[in-house]
Structure formats: C-alpha cells, structure tokens
C-alpha cells in the first residue's frame, strides 16, 4: 500500500524524554495563549497510548490502521459577546516528535475533515491540530448551525468557519507545543483539500505567519460564486424540465473522454486536455446506452442538458456567472437524478442546496425547483454581495506570505466533479498577474482524470506533503509532482500549470514517456 512507501524524516533530534512529556501532558501544565477577545472555557489533556485508529492520506483515499501514542489536548474557548464554543484538538506524539506542526483542514461545511486525517501526520512524528470552528462537524449539512432561532444567518459561526478559527488554532497549537515540549515547532505545515485547500489559501492571504508550508488541494476558494454554481446543473434540468438518467450522462462523458483522449499523444483512457476537447455530443442522439440491462436511446434533450452544464451559467447580459463543468467530469454529484420507471427528478447536491437555502435566502423551506428563469443569476448576485468578502478567500495578493519565506504547493484534479479546476487556474493566473515570480514560492499542478481530492480515473499525487516539506526546508522547488495509480502500476509526472503533459515515446505507464510542454508551443 502506498502509505508504506513514505519516508519519515526528522527535523530536529528530540532531546526531551517520553517520561518528561508524559508528566507534562496534564491540564495544569497547558498554557492558553493571549488571543484578543477570547476566553478560555476548558482544557483537557491526557496521554493516550496504543490508540488504534484509522487514518487516510487524502480526503478520499483508502483508509489504513495505525497505532499512536499521543498527548491528547482539547481546548474549548469562546469569543467575547458571541456565546460560541470553539473546540481545538491537538495530538502530540509522546515519542519522537519531529519538531514540526501540521494543521489539518476541513471538508465542505466542516472546519475539520475528520480525525482520520490526523493519523498520517502523527504517525510521521508531527503534532497535529484541528478545530471545529464552534459548530457540528458535518461536511454536507449546515442546518444545525447556519441559522439562529429567529432564522437569521449566524454570522459569528460563519466568520469562525470561513475566516478566524484556523489562525486561532495555529496560535493555540504552537503554545501547547511549547507547554509540552518546552520549545515551539521549528516548522509548521498546512494540509488540506477542498474546504481544507480554501483554508490553506485563506491562511496565506490573511495570516501569513501561521504556516511555513501550505499544501492546497482542490481549494473551495471563490465560495460565494462556485457554490451557487454547483446548483446550476439542477437549475438547468428544472428549467428544461428534463432529467437525464445517470447512465446517459455517463455514456456522454465516456464518449467525450474517448474522443479527446489522444490530444496528449497517447490513447490511455485519461483526458489530459479537457479545455482543448471540442466533442459534440449531438452526434450521440438516438445512440443506445446500456442502462443496467435496459437499452435506452440518447435524446436531443439529454444532449441539450449536457451542453448547458458544460457551457455554464450566464447572466442576462451574457456574461459568465461561473465556469461550466469541464469535459470528462462526471455529473454524478451536481447533476444527480433519480428515476422511477420513466419518471426522473433532480437530486441537488446538498452543500449547494444548503448554501442557497440557509445562507443566501435564509429560508430552509424554500423549494429551489421553483426558481424562476432569472432566479439563478439573482441567487448568485446575492451570494456574492452578501458573502464574497468573508467566504471567497480569493485575494491574489500573497506578498506578505512570500516575504515570510513560505511556500504553497497547490494541485487540482482535472476531473473534479465538485469544484471545477478553472477556479484554481483563475486564482493562479491572478496571483501571477500581481507577481511574475510567483513560481519562486507558489506552484500549481493539474492532475488529469482525478476527481475531487482523489478518486476518478487518473493518477493521484504521491505524497505531495513531503514534496512541500523538501521545498520549505531544503529549497528543492518541485518542477513536477510525482503521481501514480493507487496500486503504483502507472506513474506520471504532473505538470506545473500552465504546461500540459505530452507523450513522447515508450511505455505510457511510465512517467519518463511524457514531457511537459507549453500548450501552444
Ligand atoms: C502498549 O503496547 C505495548 C506493546 O504491546 C505494551 O508493552 C505497553 O504496555 C502498552 N502500553 C499501555 C499504556 O497500554
Ligand atoms: C481526546 O480528548 C477528548 C476530550 O476529553 C475526547 O473527547 C477524545 O475522545 C479524546 N481522543 C482520544 C483519541 O482519546
Ligand atoms: C441535515 O441535518 C438535519 C439535522 O441537523 C436533518 O434534520 C436534515 O434532514 C439533514 N439534511 C440532509 C439533507 O441530510
Ligand atoms: C463509463 O466508463 C466507466 C469506467 O470505465 C464505466 O464504469 C461506466 O459503466 C461507463 N458508462 C457507460 C454508460 O457505459
Ligand atoms: C444520487 O441520488 C440518489 C437518489 O437520491 C442517491 O441514492 C445517490 O447516492 C446520489 N448520488 C450521488 C453521487 O450523490
């Protein structure tokens, strides 16, 4: 399994003995730092030995079992006047601490993806920190915290979740590390995908001192725009009153991949250049698709829906409201449908539906299927005007972070079905427009065929976290990002944006058979 191939490195030989750390792992010994406007509510600290838990390297990766010996510290605190209760959790290795901190990012509406994301960091000697930002950790469902008893948006929890808690967690974790190990971390790293990726870029933009290295996967930046955008396929299907079966979408996507597979020079089932793919699905009308034993023909309406989803939402004046779904992306999350006999209906992706209902419209009971023709644009406009500043975290000015010597390693799957890759491309281009030397401290890699934070049919980055650590600590800037299928049978180097992969010669399962080239070279 690919976790076993990871090499464990130690930043600092640790001179503190495990018995010292055991004795310091107690409430009275843990100091809560000064954070303006906060009050400590509760500290808990106990050693936990032989703790067997499951860990996952990425948010959608296979899970492995591991046994940890940790000092488990939890700290609850409140913000003056808010009556909130934020819980930070820190796991500190009892033995062989490597001198570093790792901050663990969230998923969807959850500020912390899962404790299974702590295990890989801790088993490699890192102290790990995460925060619940003061609300229930449910990535897909915000209904327990979005609105207060009067059905008004809970702006304090929104602000905790999107803008404040991650920095406070870093400050607290560094103080707890000093309390337990008697010295602070030598280096601190962020590790997040999706919401975790957004939090990483948010930290670089707003809190440049929090982390030295920031690993960003498929970031949920541009939140105020892209989250309504995740609802757009449902809006299209409701307006056209046509809900294609998933097998039809799947057949169109497969035909698209097959038609454009060779743009990179090799037929290997992986679409590397979705934005150069101009497949016209109208040629599939009347074609029969095997829908679980039943043959169903593709209709003109099916193609019309697919094309509208690819084209993306436009305002009344024709300007884009968000990007369209890239070619080769599975519509299963955003354009989900369910059928009984011949009758199909849409199944909205819950993050998009919750965002629009709870935060934008502040009305849990609204039926989004009844949005009028102008409704999608109106909802997007309101989302942006009310929430862009707090939630989108897409400020391209990273000079303060750059000046700390920090590094950002950013990757995004080209087949990401939840957060389209164009949002990452756009952000990187805007950072570059402000700083032509962006690659000195920030590099972005696209992963062909990879879905949201993993999965899909492509090759996933292999341990990008260690690549980032090498860059920060040894100055080894990555010219490519090694990627592989989970069983390791296929390897590929991901290209630094905007370069694209190009087959040269040899076995296409080997990285050396490809080079990176400029798109229009
Ligand atoms: C943890 O497991 C090891 C090896 O099985 C054992 O020697 C040790 O006593 C255990 N520690 C605790 C606190 O249970
Ligand atoms: C860590 O401590 C908290 C608070 O006491 C507890 O809820 C949690 O289960 C503990 N975690 C582990 C791994 O023991
Ligand atoms: C979201 O959670 C609430 C409880 O907090 C529950 O009533 C609701 O059914 C959930 N929604 C979905 C779509 O699961
Ligand atoms: C599309 O390709 C995938 C992966 O090979 C396969 O699982 C799926 O059944 C295909 N869809 C259709 C409708 O043939
Ligand atoms: C699509 O909707 C069906 C029916 O509600 C559900 O069972 C399925 O899990 C959904 N698929 C995805 C990818 O969410």
Coordinates of C-alpha atoms and ligand atoms in Angstrom, one line a residue:
X1 CA 0.0 0.0 0.0
X2 CA 1.3 3.4 -0.9
X3 CA 1.4 4.7 2.7
X4 CA 4.3 2.3 3.4
X5 CA 6.5 4.0 0.8
X6 CA 6.6 7.2 2.8
X7 CA 10.0 8.1 4.2
X8 CA 9.9 9.5 7.7
X9 CA 12.2 12.4 8.2
X10 CA 13.1 14.2 11.4
X11 CA 13.6 18.0 11.5
X12 CA 15.0 18.1 15.0
X13 CA 16.6 15.4 17.1
X14 CA 14.3 15.4 20.1
X15 CA 16.1 15.6 23.4
X16 CA 13.1 15.6 25.7
X17 CA 12.3 12.1 27.0
X18 CA 9.0 10.4 26.8
X19 CA 8.6 10.4 30.6
X20 CA 9.0 14.2 30.7
X21 CA 6.3 14.5 28.0
X22 CA 4.0 12.1 29.8
X23 CA 4.3 14.2 33.0
X24 CA 3.7 17.4 31.1
X25 CA 0.6 16.1 29.4
X26 CA -1.8 17.4 32.0
X27 CA -4.3 20.3 32.2
X28 CA -2.4 22.4 34.7
X29 CA 0.7 22.4 32.5
X30 CA -1.0 23.6 29.3
X31 CA -1.0 27.3 28.7
X32 CA -3.7 29.1 26.6
X33 CA -2.1 32.0 24.7
X34 CA -3.4 35.6 24.7
X35 CA -5.8 35.9 21.8
X36 CA -7.7 39.3 21.9
X37 CA -11.4 38.9 22.7
X38 CA -11.3 35.2 23.6
X39 CA -11.9 33.5 26.9
X40 CA -10.7 30.0 27.8
X41 CA -13.6 27.7 28.8
X42 CA -11.9 24.3 29.3
X43 CA -8.6 22.4 28.8
X44 CA -8.3 18.7 28.8
X45 CA -5.0 16.8 28.4
X46 CA -4.3 13.1 28.8
X47 CA -1.8 10.7 27.4
X48 CA -3.4 8.1 25.2
X49 CA -1.2 5.1 24.5
X50 CA -1.7 2.3 22.0
X51 CA -4.5 4.2 20.4
X52 CA -5.5 2.2 17.3
X53 CA -7.2 4.3 14.8
X54 CA -7.8 4.6 11.1
X55 CA -6.0 7.1 9.0
X56 CA -6.3 8.4 5.4
X57 CA -3.7 10.2 3.5
X58 CA -6.2 12.2 1.4
X59 CA -9.8 13.0 1.9
X60 CA -11.0 10.2 -0.4
X61 CA -8.1 7.8 -0.1
X62 CA -8.1 4.2 1.1
X63 CA -8.0 4.0 4.9
X64 CA -5.2 2.3 6.9
X65 CA -4.9 1.3 10.5
X66 CA -2.3 2.7 12.8
X67 CA -1.4 2.7 16.5
X68 CA -0.4 6.0 18.1
X69 CA 0.9 7.2 21.4
X70 CA -0.2 10.7 21.9
X71 CA -0.8 13.5 24.3
X72 CA -4.4 14.4 23.5
X73 CA -5.2 18.0 24.2
X74 CA -8.5 19.7 23.7
X75 CA -9.2 23.3 24.4
X76 CA -12.6 25.0 24.4
X77 CA -12.8 28.7 24.2
X78 CA -15.3 31.5 23.4
X79 CA -15.3 34.9 21.7
X80 CA -16.4 37.8 23.8
X81 CA -20.1 38.5 23.2
X82 CA -20.7 35.7 20.8
X83 CA -21.6 32.9 23.2
X84 CA -19.8 30.4 20.9
X85 CA -17.8 27.4 22.0
X86 CA -14.9 26.5 19.8
X87 CA -13.0 23.3 20.3
X88 CA -9.4 22.8 19.2
X89 CA -7.9 19.3 19.2
X90 CA -4.2 18.8 19.3
X91 CA -2.4 15.4 19.2
X92 CA 1.2 15.5 20.2
X93 CA 3.4 12.4 19.7
X94 CA 4.6 11.1 23.1
X95 CA 7.8 9.9 21.4
X96 CA 10.0 11.1 18.5
X97 CA 8.2 14.4 17.9
X98 CA 9.8 15.6 14.6
X99 CA 9.9 19.2 15.7
X100 CA 7.0 20.2 13.4
X101 CA 3.3 21.1 13.5
X102 CA 0.7 20.1 10.9
X103 CA -2.6 21.9 10.7
X104 CA -5.4 19.7 9.3
X105 CA -8.0 21.2 7.0
X106 CA -11.8 20.8 6.6
X107 CA -14.3 19.4 4.1
X108 CA -17.5 21.0 2.9
X109 CA -19.2 22.9 5.8
X110 CA -16.9 21.2 8.3
X111 CA -13.9 23.0 9.5
X112 CA -12.1 19.7 10.2
X113 CA -12.5 16.9 7.6
X114 CA -12.0 14.0 10.0
X115 CA -9.7 12.8 12.8
X116 CA -8.6 10.1 10.3
X117 CA -6.6 13.0 8.7
X118 CA -4.6 13.4 12.0
X119 CA -3.2 9.9 12.0
X120 CA -0.8 10.1 9.0
X121 CA 0.7 13.3 10.3
X122 CA 1.1 12.0 13.9
X123 CA 2.4 8.6 12.7
X124 CA 5.2 10.6 10.9
X125 CA 6.1 12.5 14.0
X126 CA 4.1 15.7 13.6
X127 CA 2.0 17.3 16.2
X128 CA -1.4 17.8 14.6
X129 CA -4.1 20.4 15.2
X130 CA -7.7 20.8 14.0
X131 CA -10.6 23.0 15.1
X132 CA -14.4 22.5 14.9
X133 CA -14.8 26.3 14.5
X134 CA -17.6 26.2 17.0
X135 CA -20.2 24.1 15.2
X136 CA -21.2 20.5 14.4
X137 CA -18.7 18.8 12.1
X138 CA -20.9 17.7 9.2
X139 CA -19.3 18.3 5.8
X140 CA -22.5 18.1 3.8
X141 CA -25.1 19.6 6.1
X142 CA -25.1 23.0 7.7
X143 CA -28.6 23.0 9.0
X144 CA -27.6 22.5 12.6
X145 CA -25.7 25.8 12.8
X146 CA -26.4 28.1 9.8
X147 CA -29.4 29.9 11.2
X148 CA -30.2 31.0 14.8
X149 CA -33.6 30.6 16.5
X150 CA -35.0 33.5 14.5
X151 CA -34.0 32.0 11.2
X152 CA -31.2 34.6 10.7
X153 CA -27.8 33.6 9.5
X154 CA -25.4 33.0 12.4
X155 CA -22.7 35.4 11.1
X156 CA -20.4 34.7 14.1
X157 CA -20.2 31.0 13.2
X158 CA -19.9 31.8 9.6
X159 CA -17.0 34.1 10.4
X160 CA -15.4 31.4 12.7
X161 CA -15.8 28.8 9.9
X162 CA -14.5 30.8 7.0
X163 CA -12.1 33.3 8.4
X164 CA -10.9 33.1 12.0
X165 CA -10.7 29.7 13.6
X166 CA -7.8 28.3 11.6
X167 CA -5.5 31.0 12.6
X168 CA -6.5 30.8 16.2
X169 CA -5.9 27.0 16.1
X170 CA -2.4 27.6 14.8
X171 CA -1.6 30.1 17.6
X172 CA -3.0 27.8 20.3
X173 CA -1.3 24.7 18.9
X174 CA 2.1 26.5 18.9
X175 CA 1.6 27.5 22.6
X176 CA 0.5 23.9 23.5
X177 CA 3.6 22.6 21.8
X178 CA 5.8 24.9 23.9
X179 CA 3.9 23.8 27.0
X180 CA 4.5 20.1 26.3
X181 CA 7.9 20.0 24.6
X182 CA 9.4 23.2 26.1
X183 CA 10.0 24.7 22.7
X184 CA 8.0 25.7 19.7
X185 CA 7.7 24.0 16.4
X186 CA 10.7 24.5 14.0
X187 CA 8.3 24.4 11.0
X188 CA 4.6 24.4 10.6
X189 CA 2.6 23.0 7.7
X190 CA -0.9 23.1 6.5
X191 CA -2.5 20.1 4.9
X192 CA -5.9 20.5 3.3
X193 CA -8.1 19.7 0.3
X194 CA -11.4 21.2 -0.8
X195 CA -12.5 23.3 2.2
X196 CA -9.1 22.5 3.6
X197 CA -7.5 23.9 0.4
X198 CA -9.5 27.0 0.8
X199 CA -8.5 27.4 4.4
X200 CA -4.8 27.0 3.3
X201 CA -5.0 29.8 0.8
X202 CA -7.1 31.9 3.3
X203 CA -4.2 31.5 5.8
X204 CA -1.6 32.5 3.2
X205 CA -3.8 35.6 2.3
X206 CA -4.8 36.7 5.8
X207 CA -2.4 35.1 8.3
X208 CA 0.9 34.9 6.6
X209 CA 2.8 33.9 9.8
X210 CA 0.6 30.9 10.7
X211 CA 2.3 28.3 8.5
X212 CA 5.6 27.9 6.6
X213 CA 4.3 25.5 4.1
X214 CA 0.8 25.2 2.8
X215 CA -0.5 22.1 0.8
X216 CA -3.6 23.1 -1.1
X217 CA -5.8 20.5 -2.8
X218 CA -8.8 21.4 -5.0
X219 CA -9.5 24.6 -3.0
X220 CA -13.0 25.8 -2.3
X221 CA -12.0 29.4 -2.9
X222 CA -14.5 31.6 -4.8
X223 CA -17.1 30.1 -2.5
X224 CA -19.7 32.8 -3.0
X225 CA -19.7 32.1 -6.8
X226 CA -18.8 28.4 -7.1
X227 CA -21.2 27.1 -4.5
X228 CA -24.3 28.5 -6.3
X229 CA -22.6 27.2 -9.5
X230 CA -22.7 23.7 -8.0
X231 CA -26.5 24.1 -8.1
X232 CA -26.6 25.2 -11.8
X233 CA -27.0 21.7 -13.3
X234 CA -30.2 21.2 -11.3
X235 CA -31.4 24.7 -12.3
X236 CA -30.8 23.8 -16.0
X237 CA -32.7 20.5 -15.6
X238 CA -35.6 22.2 -13.8
X239 CA -35.8 25.0 -16.5
X240 CA -35.8 22.5 -19.3
X241 CA -38.0 20.1 -17.3
X242 CA -35.8 17.2 -18.4
X243 CA -33.8 15.0 -16.0
X244 CA -31.4 12.6 -17.9
X245 CA -30.6 9.2 -16.4
X246 CA -27.1 8.9 -14.9
X247 CA -26.3 6.2 -17.4
X248 CA -26.9 8.7 -20.2
X249 CA -24.6 11.3 -18.7
X250 CA -22.0 8.6 -18.1
X251 CA -22.2 7.4 -21.7
X252 CA -21.7 11.0 -22.9
X253 CA -18.8 11.6 -20.6
X254 CA -17.2 8.3 -21.7
X255 CA -17.6 9.1 -25.4
X256 CA -16.0 12.6 -24.7
X257 CA -13.0 11.0 -23.0
X258 CA -12.6 8.5 -25.8
X259 CA -12.9 11.2 -28.4
X260 CA -10.3 13.5 -26.8
X261 CA -8.0 11.0 -25.1
X262 CA -5.3 11.3 -27.7
X263 CA -4.8 15.1 -27.5
X264 CA -1.8 14.4 -25.3
X265 CA -0.4 12.0 -27.9
X266 CA -1.4 8.7 -26.4
X267 CA -4.6 6.6 -26.1
X268 CA -4.6 5.6 -22.4
X269 CA -8.1 6.4 -21.3
X270 CA -7.0 9.6 -19.5
X271 CA -8.2 13.0 -20.7
X272 CA -5.3 15.4 -20.1
X273 CA -6.6 18.4 -22.1
X274 CA -10.3 18.9 -21.4
X275 CA -10.2 22.5 -22.5
X276 CA -8.9 21.6 -25.9
X277 CA -11.7 19.0 -26.3
X278 CA -14.5 20.0 -28.6
X279 CA -16.5 16.9 -28.7
X280 CA -20.1 17.5 -29.9
X281 CA -22.5 15.1 -28.1
X282 CA -25.3 15.8 -30.6
X283 CA -23.8 13.0 -32.7
X284 CA -24.9 10.6 -29.9
X285 CA -28.7 11.3 -30.3
X286 CA -30.5 8.0 -30.9
X287 CA -27.5 6.0 -29.8
X288 CA -28.4 3.2 -27.4
X289 CA -26.9 3.1 -24.0
X290 CA -26.8 0.1 -21.7
X291 CA -28.6 1.3 -18.6
X292 CA -28.2 -1.7 -16.3
X293 CA -29.6 -4.2 -18.7
X294 CA -32.1 -1.9 -20.4
X295 CA -31.1 -0.2 -23.7
X296 CA -32.1 3.5 -23.6
X297 CA -31.6 5.9 -26.5
X298 CA -29.9 9.3 -26.0
X299 CA -32.3 12.1 -26.8
X300 CA -31.9 15.7 -28.1
X301 CA -33.0 16.9 -24.7
X302 CA -30.3 14.9 -22.9
X303 CA -27.7 16.5 -25.1
X304 CA -29.1 19.9 -24.6
X305 CA -28.9 19.5 -20.8
X306 CA -25.3 18.2 -21.0
X307 CA -24.2 21.1 -23.3
X308 CA -25.8 23.7 -21.0
X309 CA -24.0 22.2 -18.0
X310 CA -20.7 22.4 -20.0
X311 CA -21.4 25.9 -21.1
X312 CA -22.1 27.1 -17.5
X313 CA -24.3 29.8 -16.1
X314 CA -24.6 33.2 -17.9
X315 CA -26.2 36.4 -16.7
X316 CA -29.0 38.2 -18.6
X317 CA -26.2 40.2 -20.4
X318 CA -24.5 37.0 -21.5
X319 CA -21.5 37.3 -19.1
X320 CA -20.5 34.1 -17.2
X321 CA -21.7 33.8 -13.6
X322 CA -19.4 30.8 -13.0
X323 CA -17.5 28.2 -15.1
X324 CA -19.1 25.3 -16.8
X325 CA -18.4 21.7 -15.9
X326 CA -15.2 20.7 -17.7
X327 CA -15.3 17.9 -20.3
X328 CA -14.6 14.5 -18.8
X329 CA -16.0 15.4 -15.4
X330 CA -18.7 13.0 -14.0
X331 CA -22.0 14.9 -13.5
X332 CA -23.0 12.4 -10.7
X333 CA -22.8 14.8 -7.8
X334 CA -24.1 18.1 -9.3
X335 CA -26.5 16.7 -11.9
X336 CA -27.7 13.8 -9.9
X337 CA -31.1 12.4 -10.8
X338 CA -33.3 9.6 -9.6
X339 CA -35.8 7.6 -11.7
X340 CA -38.8 5.6 -11.0
X341 CA -39.9 3.9 -14.2
X342 CA -39.9 6.6 -16.8
X343 CA -40.2 9.5 -14.4
X344 CA -36.9 11.1 -13.3
X345 CA -36.3 14.0 -10.9
X346 CA -33.3 16.0 -9.9
X347 CA -31.3 15.4 -6.7
X348 CA -29.5 18.6 -5.7
X349 CA -26.0 18.3 -4.2
X350 CA -26.6 19.2 -0.5
X351 CA -23.8 21.7 0.0
X352 CA -25.2 23.8 -2.9
X353 CA -28.8 23.5 -1.7
X354 CA -27.9 24.3 1.9
X355 CA -25.8 27.3 0.9
X356 CA -28.6 28.8 -1.2
X357 CA -31.5 28.0 1.2
X358 CA -29.9 28.6 4.5
X359 CA -27.3 31.3 3.9
X360 CA -28.4 33.2 0.8
X361 CA -32.2 33.0 1.2
X362 CA -32.3 32.4 5.0
X363 CA -35.3 30.1 4.4
X364 CA -34.9 26.4 5.0
X365 CA -38.3 25.6 3.4
X366 CA -37.9 27.2 0.0
X367 CA -38.3 24.9 -2.9
X368 CA -35.3 25.6 -5.2
X369 CA -37.0 23.7 -8.1
X370 CA -39.4 26.7 -8.4
X371 CA -36.6 29.3 -9.0
X372 CA -37.8 31.5 -11.9
X373 CA -35.7 32.0 -15.1
X374 CA -33.9 34.9 -13.5
X375 CA -33.5 33.1 -10.2
X376 CA -30.1 31.6 -10.7
X377 CA -28.5 34.9 -11.5
X378 CA -30.3 36.6 -8.6
X379 CA -29.2 34.0 -6.1
X380 CA -25.6 34.2 -7.4
X381 CA -25.6 38.0 -7.1
X382 CA -26.9 37.9 -3.6
X383 CA -24.5 35.2 -2.6
X384 CA -21.6 37.4 -3.9
X385 CA -22.8 40.7 -2.5
X386 CA -23.5 39.3 0.9
X387 CA -20.7 36.8 1.4
X388 CA -17.8 37.2 -1.0
X389 CA -15.7 39.1 1.5
X390 CA -15.8 36.5 4.2
X391 CA -16.2 33.3 2.3
X392 CA -14.5 33.5 -1.1
X393 CA -10.9 34.0 0.2
X394 CA -9.6 34.6 -3.4
X395 CA -7.3 37.6 -2.7
X396 CA -4.4 37.1 -5.1
X397 CA -2.0 39.4 -3.0
X398 CA 0.3 36.9 -1.3
X399 CA 3.3 39.3 -0.8
X400 CA 3.2 39.1 3.0
X401 CA 3.3 35.3 2.9
X402 CA 6.0 35.4 0.3
X403 CA 8.1 37.6 2.5
X404 CA 8.0 35.1 5.4
X405 CA 9.7 32.6 3.1
X406 CA 6.6 30.5 3.0
X407 CA 5.8 28.0 0.2
X408 CA 2.5 26.9 -1.4
X409 CA 2.0 23.6 -3.2
X410 CA -1.4 23.5 -4.9
X411 CA -2.9 20.7 -7.0
X412 CA -6.3 20.1 -8.5
X413 CA -7.9 17.2 -10.4
X414 CA -9.0 18.0 -13.9
X415 CA -11.9 15.6 -13.4
X416 CA -13.0 17.3 -10.2
X417 CA -16.8 16.9 -10.1
X418 CA -17.4 19.2 -7.2
X419 CA -15.0 22.1 -7.6
X420 CA -14.1 22.8 -11.2
X421 CA -10.4 23.3 -11.8
X422 CA -11.0 26.6 -13.7
X423 CA -11.4 28.3 -10.3
X424 CA -7.8 27.3 -9.4
X425 CA -6.5 28.3 -12.8
X426 CA -8.1 31.7 -12.5
X427 CA -6.7 32.2 -9.0
X428 CA -3.2 31.2 -10.0
X429 CA -3.3 33.5 -13.0
X430 CA -4.4 36.4 -10.8
X431 CA -1.6 35.7 -8.4
X432 CA 0.9 35.6 -11.3
X433 CA -0.5 38.9 -12.7
X434 CA 0.5 40.6 -9.4
X435 CA 3.8 38.7 -9.2
X436 CA 5.5 37.3 -12.2
X437 CA 8.0 35.5 -9.9
X438 CA 5.1 33.5 -8.4
X439 CA 6.9 30.2 -9.0
X440 CA 9.6 31.2 -6.5
X441 CA 7.1 30.4 -3.7
X442 CA 3.9 29.0 -5.2
X443 CA 3.4 26.2 -7.7
X444 CA 0.2 24.8 -9.1
X445 CA -0.2 21.3 -10.7
X446 CA -3.2 19.8 -12.5
X447 CA -3.9 16.1 -12.2
X448 CA -5.6 14.6 -15.3
X449 CA -8.5 12.3 -14.6
X450 CA -8.5 12.9 -10.9
X451 CA -11.9 13.6 -9.2
X452 CA -12.5 15.7 -6.1
X453 CA -9.5 15.4 -3.8
X454 CA -8.9 11.9 -5.1
X455 CA -10.7 9.1 -6.9
X456 CA -11.7 9.4 -10.5
X457 CA -9.8 7.6 -13.2
X458 CA -6.4 9.4 -13.2
X459 CA -3.1 9.4 -11.3
X460 CA -3.1 11.0 -7.9
X461 CA -0.1 13.0 -6.5
X462 CA 2.1 10.7 -4.4
X463 CA 2.8 12.2 -1.0
X464 CA 2.8 15.9 -2.1
X465 CA 3.2 16.8 1.6
X466 CA 6.8 15.5 1.6
X467 CA 7.5 17.4 -1.6
X468 CA 6.3 20.6 0.2
X469 CA 8.5 19.9 3.2
X470 CA 11.5 19.4 1.0
X471 CA 10.8 22.7 -0.7
X472 CA 10.4 24.6 2.6
X473 CA 13.4 23.0 4.4
X474 CA 15.8 22.2 1.7
X475 CA 14.9 24.7 -1.0
X476 CA 14.0 21.9 -3.5
X477 CA 11.4 23.5 -5.7
X478 CA 9.3 20.9 -7.5
X479 CA 9.5 21.0 -11.3
X480 CA 6.8 18.3 -11.4
X481 CA 4.7 16.4 -8.9
X482 CA 5.0 12.6 -9.0
X483 CA 1.7 10.9 -9.4
X484 CA 0.6 7.2 -9.6
X485 CA -2.4 5.0 -9.6
X486 CA -3.1 3.6 -6.1
X487 CA -1.5 0.2 -6.9
X488 CA 1.5 2.0 -8.3
X489 CA 1.2 0.3 -11.7
X490 CA 1.1 3.6 -13.6
X491 CA 3.2 6.6 -13.0
X492 CA 3.1 10.1 -14.4
X493 CA 4.6 13.5 -13.5
X494 CA 2.1 16.2 -13.1
X495 CA 3.0 19.4 -15.0
X496 CA 3.3 22.8 -13.4
X497 CA 0.5 25.0 -14.7
X498 CA 0.1 26.1 -17.5
X499 CA 2.2 23.3 -19.0
X500 CA 0.4 20.3 -20.3
X501 CA 1.6 16.6 -20.5
X502 CA 2.7 15.3 -23.9
X503 CA 3.6 11.7 -24.7
X504 CA 7.0 11.4 -26.3
X505 CA 7.7 7.6 -26.6
X506 CA 7.9 4.4 -24.7
X507 CA 5.6 2.7 -22.2
X508 CA 2.8 5.1 -21.4
X509 CA 2.5 3.7 -17.8
X510 CA 6.0 5.2 -17.1
X511 CA 6.5 8.9 -16.2
X512 CA 9.6 9.1 -18.4
X513 CA 7.4 8.6 -21.5
X514 CA 5.9 12.1 -21.2
X515 CA 7.2 15.6 -21.1
X516 CA 5.6 18.8 -20.1
X517 CA 5.1 21.4 -22.8
X518 CA 3.5 24.8 -23.4
X519 CA 0.0 24.5 -24.7
X520 CA 0.7 26.5 -27.9
X521 CA 4.3 25.5 -28.4
Ligands
LIG1 C1 1.2 -0.5 24.7 O1 1.5 -1.7 24.0 C2 2.8 -2.1 24.3 C3 3.2 -3.3 23.3 O2 2.1 -4.1 23.1 C4 2.9 -2.6 25.7 O3 4.2 -3.0 26.1 C5 2.5 -1.4 26.6 O4 2.4 -1.8 28.0 C6 1.2 -0.8 26.2 N1 1.0 0.5 26.9 C7 -0.1 0.8 27.5 C8 -0.2 2.1 28.3 O5 -1.1 0.1 27.5
LIG2 C1 -9.2 13.4 23.4 O1 -9.9 14.1 24.5 C2 -11.2 14.5 24.2 C3 -11.7 15.3 25.4 O2 -11.5 14.7 26.6 C4 -12.0 13.2 24.0 O3 -13.4 13.6 23.6 C5 -11.5 12.4 22.8 O4 -12.2 11.2 22.6 C6 -10.0 12.1 23.1 N1 -9.4 11.5 22.0 C7 -8.7 10.4 22.1 C8 -8.1 9.8 20.8 O5 -8.5 9.8 23.1
LIG3 C1 -29.3 17.8 7.9 O1 -29.3 17.7 9.3 C2 -30.6 17.9 10.0 C3 -30.4 17.8 11.5 O2 -29.5 18.8 11.9 C4 -31.6 16.9 9.5 O3 -32.9 17.2 10.0 C5 -31.7 17.0 7.9 O4 -32.6 16.0 7.5 C6 -30.3 16.9 7.3 N1 -30.4 17.1 5.9 C7 -30.0 16.2 5.0 C8 -30.2 16.5 3.5 O5 -29.5 15.1 5.3
LIG4 C1 -18.3 4.7 -18.5 O1 -17.0 4.3 -18.1 C2 -16.9 3.8 -16.8 C3 -15.4 3.5 -16.5 O2 -14.9 2.6 -17.4 C4 -17.8 2.6 -16.6 O3 -17.8 2.1 -15.3 C5 -19.2 3.0 -17.0 O4 -20.1 1.9 -16.9 C6 -19.3 3.6 -18.4 N1 -20.6 4.1 -18.6 C7 -21.4 3.6 -19.5 C8 -22.8 4.2 -19.6 O5 -21.1 2.8 -20.3
LIG5 C1 -28.0 10.4 -6.4 O1 -29.3 10.4 -5.8 C2 -29.6 9.1 -5.4 C3 -31.1 9.1 -5.0 O2 -31.3 10.1 -4.0 C4 -28.7 8.7 -4.2 O3 -29.0 7.4 -3.8 C5 -27.3 8.7 -4.7 O4 -26.4 8.4 -3.6 C6 -26.9 10.1 -5.3 N1 -25.6 10.0 -5.9 C7 -24.6 10.9 -5.5 C8 -23.3 10.7 -6.2 O5 -24.8 11.7 -4.6

